[in-house]
Amino acid sequence: MSIATQDDQAPTGSGQSDEPMLTYVPARAWGTRAAAVLLSLAVVYFLVSIGGNANFGWSVVGEYLFDARILSGLYLTIWLTIVTMVIGVVLGTIFAVMAMSRNIVISTVADAYIWFFRGTPVLVQLIFWYNLGALFPELSIGIPFTSWGMSVPTNTLISPITAAVLGLGLNEGAYMSEIIRSGLLSVDPGQRQAATSLGMTSRKALWRIVLPQAMPVIIPPTGNQTIGMLKTSSLVSVISLSDLLYSAQTIYSRNFQTIPLLIVACLWYLLATTILSWVQNRIERHFARSRNAST
Amino acid sequence: MMHTPPENRPAMRAPMIVFDRVSKNFGDLPVLRDINLTVSAGEVISLIGPSGSGKSTLLRCVNHLERIESGSITVDGDLIGYRRVGNLAHELPEKLIARQRARIAMVFQNFNLFGHKTALENVMEAPVHVLRIPRKEAEEQAVKLLTRVGLSDKMNNYPRMLSGGQQQRVAIARALAMKPKVILFDEPTSALDPELVGEVLDVMRDLASDGMTMMVVTHEMSFAREVCHRIAFMEGGRIVECGKPAEVLDSPAFERTRAFLSRVQ
Ligand SMILES: Nc1ncnc2c1ncn2[C@@H]1O[C@H](COP(=O)(O)OP(=O)(O)O)[C@@H](O)[C@H]1O
Ligand SMILES: [Mg+2]
């Protein structure tokens, strides 16, 4: 509108000089184009040399890609990833809130938890939980220092799968609590104050006001953690659980087709990672809507 | 303006906010010292004074965002934050304090609108989730309030797409949605560009003429003079003097008030 008005007042040709108007030609960036061409050639060469190499055993890959053992290993890997991440997020939220508590005992306990579980190898933690029975032959529920309660042998309670869930979940909780804490700290304290002054309890203010706004900070590293967990979960082979990688190993220890079976495992890991990245992307977009909305 | 000039205000009104010998420290630092003040229902009182004199703290004590060390604060007869048993005051559980806060609205210098919610959702949030009003009813009310503050065309905007003045008007609508007994304003126009101050003060003027009880920390002396029934001057945690705007602004009784006024006017 305003441009048209200006044009009306200043008809064409009344500019500063009589020279014709310039036509702009964008820079061609020859260097970038050359690099792109070279890169394409390299990629094609790479793919051809892998695909055409009989030593990779592509027919074996095809043969085992949908093998029942591989699929059940894949199922366990995905199941472990989901369950331990859910535990990690729940524990992480609890410990993040505890770590920010003004009560010194509560925040110290949370800090100690984070310190311990981040400070020790998760492999050791898994073995520890698996061997809990050696340390505490019986586990009991009851009131401490009284005779009231019941107890069961530890080994009936801690199966390999329980040990895996405990080990990976508790470890993940420590990492997630740091991620969630930094998310909570990224939200302006004024938000919590406004919520409180409107009559929200601190719990309601956390759930409805602070956490949703912490999400854009929390989600990307959580996506990273989930993808990391997909592969970290392969550590459970040390407590004789048959996850995806361990299933592949079991098979190639018999038929010696090491590389093809590792490729099978990697193809499934890649597929799972791709799906997870896509899900992460959708969640990020959902929580970013108040930032990008253009009404 | 519609509202009753300070001079013609009825002499006796029910006390709404009563500060009785209120003191508060931050660590060793006394921030409020022996504050005695009664704000009547429908009164608009402005707090002025140098930075650090305790104005914000005084407001924040009214809805128990800060604890006081001694004395008491009542709003509409309710002791804030505590339950009196003889001479003991037991701090209330969080739920009950939250219930008291729901009727004591606060408007902040930095607006503090919920960034993940639209203007309309900001106004509806607490009525729906604190007062448990049905959504539909809350939405109708929110539309009315946003129209009242002149934002009927911005209801679906997120805060980041609103100017400071518009954000502050949404914040006032959000406060009104709780049907508060009092509204506490902490420097509501200090973060605004000069040309946006007027639109917010207009809304506040409108509330004053409607008989809302308001405590307003402000540096807008002309607003204080025109709209407020009384002005309290604070320094070093004390209310140094308190009276009608003309008295305090034109013929302050204390040298310190005079010195402060000569700096801001
Ligand atoms: N959370 C806090 N912790 C310690 N000191 C504080 C805190 N909040 C405010 N103060 C101090 O209390 C005094 C009064 O602050 P405030 O009420 O914000 O003053 P005003 O609003 O009049 O500028 C200042 O000296 C300030 O530094
Ligand atoms: Mg202040």
Short mmCIF file of N, CA, C and O and ligand atoms in Angstrom, two decimals, chain B residues 24-27 29-32 47-60 66 109 186-187 217 219 234-237, ligand 1:
data_model
loop_
_atom_site.label_atom_id
_atom_site.label_comp_id
_atom_site.label_asym_id
_atom_site.label_seq_id
_atom_site.Cartn_x
_atom_site.Cartn_y
_atom_site.Cartn_z
N LYS B 24 9.49 -7.47 58.36
CA LYS B 24 10.09 -8.59 57.63
C LYS B 24 11.56 -8.33 57.41
O LYS B 24 11.99 -7.20 57.15
N ASN B 25 12.37 -9.37 57.52
CA ASN B 25 13.81 -9.27 57.23
C ASN B 25 14.16 -10.24 56.12
O ASN B 25 13.54 -11.28 55.98
N PHE B 26 15.17 -9.87 55.33
CA PHE B 26 15.84 -10.85 54.48
C PHE B 26 17.19 -11.11 55.14
O PHE B 26 18.07 -10.27 55.06
N GLY B 27 17.32 -12.23 55.81
CA GLY B 27 18.53 -12.46 56.59
C GLY B 27 18.65 -11.39 57.67
O GLY B 27 17.75 -11.26 58.48
N LEU B 29 18.91 -8.22 56.97
CA LEU B 29 18.46 -6.94 56.44
C LEU B 29 16.97 -6.72 56.73
O LEU B 29 16.14 -7.46 56.24
N PRO B 30 16.65 -5.72 57.55
CA PRO B 30 15.22 -5.43 57.75
C PRO B 30 14.66 -4.76 56.49
O PRO B 30 15.20 -3.76 56.04
N VAL B 31 13.63 -5.35 55.92
CA VAL B 31 13.09 -4.84 54.66
C VAL B 31 11.76 -4.12 54.89
O VAL B 31 11.45 -3.15 54.22
N LEU B 32 10.99 -4.61 55.85
CA LEU B 32 9.77 -3.91 56.26
C LEU B 32 9.85 -3.71 57.76
O LEU B 32 10.17 -4.63 58.51
N LEU B 47 1.88 3.26 46.14
CA LEU B 47 3.11 3.21 46.94
C LEU B 47 4.22 3.81 46.10
O LEU B 47 4.47 3.36 44.98
N ILE B 48 4.86 4.82 46.65
CA ILE B 48 6.00 5.39 45.94
C ILE B 48 7.22 5.34 46.87
O ILE B 48 7.07 5.11 48.08
N GLY B 49 8.37 5.54 46.32
CA GLY B 49 9.57 5.52 47.15
C GLY B 49 10.75 5.03 46.35
O GLY B 49 10.58 4.44 45.28
N PRO B 50 11.96 5.27 46.87
CA PRO B 50 13.16 4.89 46.12
C PRO B 50 13.27 3.37 45.95
O PRO B 50 12.65 2.62 46.68
N SER B 51 14.04 2.97 44.97
CA SER B 51 14.29 1.56 44.72
C SER B 51 14.90 0.92 45.97
O SER B 51 15.77 1.50 46.60
N GLY B 52 14.43 -0.28 46.32
CA GLY B 52 14.96 -0.96 47.49
C GLY B 52 14.29 -0.57 48.79
O GLY B 52 14.69 -1.02 49.86
N SER B 53 13.24 0.28 48.71
CA SER B 53 12.61 0.73 49.96
C SER B 53 11.61 -0.29 50.50
O SER B 53 11.10 -0.12 51.59
N GLY B 54 11.34 -1.35 49.73
CA GLY B 54 10.48 -2.42 50.26
C GLY B 54 9.07 -2.44 49.66
O GLY B 54 8.21 -3.18 50.15
N LYS B 55 8.84 -1.68 48.60
CA LYS B 55 7.48 -1.60 48.02
C LYS B 55 7.03 -2.96 47.47
O LYS B 55 5.93 -3.43 47.77
N SER B 56 7.90 -3.57 46.67
CA SER B 56 7.52 -4.88 46.09
C SER B 56 7.32 -5.90 47.20
O SER B 56 6.37 -6.69 47.16
N THR B 57 8.22 -5.89 48.17
CA THR B 57 8.11 -6.86 49.26
C THR B 57 6.78 -6.69 49.99
O THR B 57 6.12 -7.68 50.31
N LEU B 58 6.39 -5.45 50.22
CA LEU B 58 5.11 -5.20 50.90
C LEU B 58 3.96 -5.83 50.11
O LEU B 58 3.10 -6.51 50.68
N LEU B 59 3.95 -5.63 48.80
CA LEU B 59 2.89 -6.23 47.97
C LEU B 59 2.94 -7.75 48.04
O LEU B 59 1.91 -8.40 48.17
N ARG B 60 4.16 -8.29 47.95
CA ARG B 60 4.29 -9.75 47.90
C ARG B 60 3.90 -10.40 49.21
O ARG B 60 3.54 -11.58 49.23
N GLU B 66 5.80 -13.81 50.14
CA GLU B 66 6.87 -13.67 51.13
C GLU B 66 6.25 -13.84 52.51
O GLU B 66 5.13 -13.39 52.74
N GLN B 109 5.53 -6.32 36.85
CA GLN B 109 6.24 -5.42 35.94
C GLN B 109 6.51 -6.09 34.59
O GLN B 109 6.36 -5.46 33.54
N ASP B 186 2.57 -4.20 40.68
CA ASP B 186 3.96 -3.88 40.98
C ASP B 186 4.61 -3.24 39.76
O ASP B 186 5.04 -3.95 38.85
N GLU B 187 4.67 -1.94 39.75
CA GLU B 187 5.25 -1.18 38.63
C GLU B 187 4.72 -1.66 37.27
O GLU B 187 5.51 -2.09 36.41
N VAL B 217 2.19 0.07 43.04
CA VAL B 217 3.54 0.62 43.11
C VAL B 217 3.81 1.28 41.76
O VAL B 217 3.67 0.64 40.73
N HIS B 219 5.78 4.76 39.41
CA HIS B 219 6.56 5.99 39.31
C HIS B 219 5.81 7.03 38.50
O HIS B 219 6.34 8.08 38.20
N MET B 234 7.33 5.35 50.86
CA MET B 234 8.14 4.41 51.65
C MET B 234 9.62 4.72 51.49
O MET B 234 10.09 5.11 50.41
N GLU B 235 10.34 4.50 52.58
CA GLU B 235 11.80 4.58 52.51
C GLU B 235 12.37 3.71 53.62
O GLU B 235 11.86 3.71 54.74
N GLY B 236 13.40 2.93 53.28
CA GLY B 236 14.06 2.08 54.27
C GLY B 236 13.12 1.16 55.01
O GLY B 236 13.31 0.86 56.18
N GLY B 237 12.09 0.65 54.29
CA GLY B 237 11.20 -0.33 54.91
C GLY B 237 10.11 0.28 55.77
O GLY B 237 9.35 -0.46 56.40
N1 LIG C 1 14.65 -12.49 47.75
C1 LIG C 1 15.40 -11.55 48.36
N2 LIG C 1 16.47 -11.91 49.12
C2 LIG C 1 17.22 -10.99 49.75
N3 LIG C 1 17.00 -9.67 49.70
C3 LIG C 1 15.96 -9.22 48.97
C4 LIG C 1 15.10 -10.14 48.27
N4 LIG C 1 14.14 -9.44 47.64
C5 LIG C 1 14.38 -8.14 47.93
N5 LIG C 1 15.46 -8.00 48.73
C6 LIG C 1 15.96 -6.76 49.30
O1 LIG C 1 14.91 -6.16 50.00
C7 LIG C 1 14.93 -4.77 49.83
C8 LIG C 1 13.59 -4.29 49.33
O2 LIG C 1 13.37 -4.79 48.06
P1 LIG C 1 12.05 -4.46 47.23
O3 LIG C 1 10.86 -4.77 48.07
O4 LIG C 1 12.16 -5.17 45.94
O5 LIG C 1 12.17 -2.90 47.01
P2 LIG C 1 11.43 -1.97 45.96
O6 LIG C 1 10.36 -2.75 45.31
O7 LIG C 1 10.93 -0.82 46.78
O8 LIG C 1 12.48 -1.52 45.00
C9 LIG C 1 16.06 -4.46 48.88
O9 LIG C 1 17.16 -4.04 49.65
C10 LIG C 1 16.35 -5.77 48.22
O10 LIG C 1 17.70 -5.86 47.89
#
